[in-house]
Short mmCIF file of C-alpha atoms in Angstrom, two decimals:
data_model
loop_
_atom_site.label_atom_id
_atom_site.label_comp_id
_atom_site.label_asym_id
_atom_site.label_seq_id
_atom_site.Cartn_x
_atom_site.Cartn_y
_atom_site.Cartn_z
CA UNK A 1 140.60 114.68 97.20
CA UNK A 2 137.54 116.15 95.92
CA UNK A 3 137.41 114.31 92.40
CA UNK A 4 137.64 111.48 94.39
CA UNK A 5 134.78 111.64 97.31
CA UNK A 6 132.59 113.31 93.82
CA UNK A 7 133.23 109.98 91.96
CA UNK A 8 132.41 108.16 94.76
CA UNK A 9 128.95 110.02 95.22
CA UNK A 10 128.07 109.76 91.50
CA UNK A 11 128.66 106.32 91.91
CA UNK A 12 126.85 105.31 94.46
CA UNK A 13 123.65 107.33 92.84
CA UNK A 14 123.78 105.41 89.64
CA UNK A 15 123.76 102.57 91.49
CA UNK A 16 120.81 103.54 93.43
CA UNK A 17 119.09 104.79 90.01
CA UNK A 18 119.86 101.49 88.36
CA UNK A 19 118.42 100.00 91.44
CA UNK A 20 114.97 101.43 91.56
CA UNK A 21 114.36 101.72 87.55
CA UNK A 22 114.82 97.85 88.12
CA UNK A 23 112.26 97.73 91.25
CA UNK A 24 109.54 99.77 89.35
CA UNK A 25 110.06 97.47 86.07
CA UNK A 26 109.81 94.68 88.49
CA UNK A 27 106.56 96.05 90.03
CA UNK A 28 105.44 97.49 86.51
CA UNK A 29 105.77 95.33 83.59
CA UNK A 30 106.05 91.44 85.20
CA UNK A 31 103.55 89.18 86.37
CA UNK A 32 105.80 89.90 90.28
CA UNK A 33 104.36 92.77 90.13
CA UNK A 34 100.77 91.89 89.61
CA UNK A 35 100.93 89.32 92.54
CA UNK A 36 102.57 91.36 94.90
CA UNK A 37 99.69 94.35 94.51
CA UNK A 38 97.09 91.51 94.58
CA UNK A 39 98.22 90.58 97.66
CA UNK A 40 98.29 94.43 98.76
CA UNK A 41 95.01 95.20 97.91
CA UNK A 42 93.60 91.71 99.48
CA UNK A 43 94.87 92.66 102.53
CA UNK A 44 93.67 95.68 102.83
CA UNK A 45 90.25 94.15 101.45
CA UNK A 46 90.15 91.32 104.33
CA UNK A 47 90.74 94.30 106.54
CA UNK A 48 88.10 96.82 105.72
CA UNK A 49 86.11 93.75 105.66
CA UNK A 50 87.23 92.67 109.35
CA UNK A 51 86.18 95.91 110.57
CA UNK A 52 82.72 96.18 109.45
CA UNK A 53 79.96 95.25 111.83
CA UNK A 54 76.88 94.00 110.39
CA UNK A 55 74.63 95.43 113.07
CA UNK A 56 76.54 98.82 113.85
CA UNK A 57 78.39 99.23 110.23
CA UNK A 58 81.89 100.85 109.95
CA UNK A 59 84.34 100.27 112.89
CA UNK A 60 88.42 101.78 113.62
CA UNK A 61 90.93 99.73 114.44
CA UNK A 62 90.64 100.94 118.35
CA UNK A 63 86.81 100.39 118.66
CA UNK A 64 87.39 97.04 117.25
CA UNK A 65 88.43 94.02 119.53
CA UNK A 66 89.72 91.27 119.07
CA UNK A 67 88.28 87.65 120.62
CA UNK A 68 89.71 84.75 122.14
CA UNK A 69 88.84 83.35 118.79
CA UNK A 70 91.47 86.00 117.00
CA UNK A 71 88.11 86.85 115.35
CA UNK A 72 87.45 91.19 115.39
CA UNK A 73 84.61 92.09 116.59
CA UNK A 74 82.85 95.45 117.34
CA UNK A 75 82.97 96.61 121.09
CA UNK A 76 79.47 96.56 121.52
CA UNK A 77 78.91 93.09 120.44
CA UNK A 78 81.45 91.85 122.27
CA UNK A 79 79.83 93.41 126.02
CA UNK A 80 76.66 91.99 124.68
CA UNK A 81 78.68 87.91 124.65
CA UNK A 82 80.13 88.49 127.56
#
């Protein structure tokens, strides 16, 4: 019974292992993998960008709010439209 749920485990880990040498070659060596950390690192770039005030610099995500617009904008410069 023991040879048996052992086989089983060691199978289901090569699969696994098979599975993510295949996801890092995707994300590593193919042009998939280029686009998808494009896209990672443009999002995070539109983001920092989003939170950056241009009168009181750097803002967090819960100083920042957001406007009827969906535009962020800092706390302070909202009050001061309103």
């Amino acid at each position: 019974m023991a040879a048996v749920i052992m086989e089983a485990v060691l199978a289901a880990a090569l699969v696994v292992a098979v599975g993510t040498l295949l996801f890092f070659g995707l994300t590593s060596f193919t042009p998939l993998g280029k686009r998808w950390a494009q896209r990672r690192n443009r999002a995070a770039s539109e983001l920092g960008a989003a939170l950056t005030c241009p009168i009181h610099g750097a803002l967090t995500e819960e100083t920042s709010v957001r406007l009827p617009s969906g535009v962020r904008a800092c706390a302070e410069c909202s009050r001061k439209a309103v």
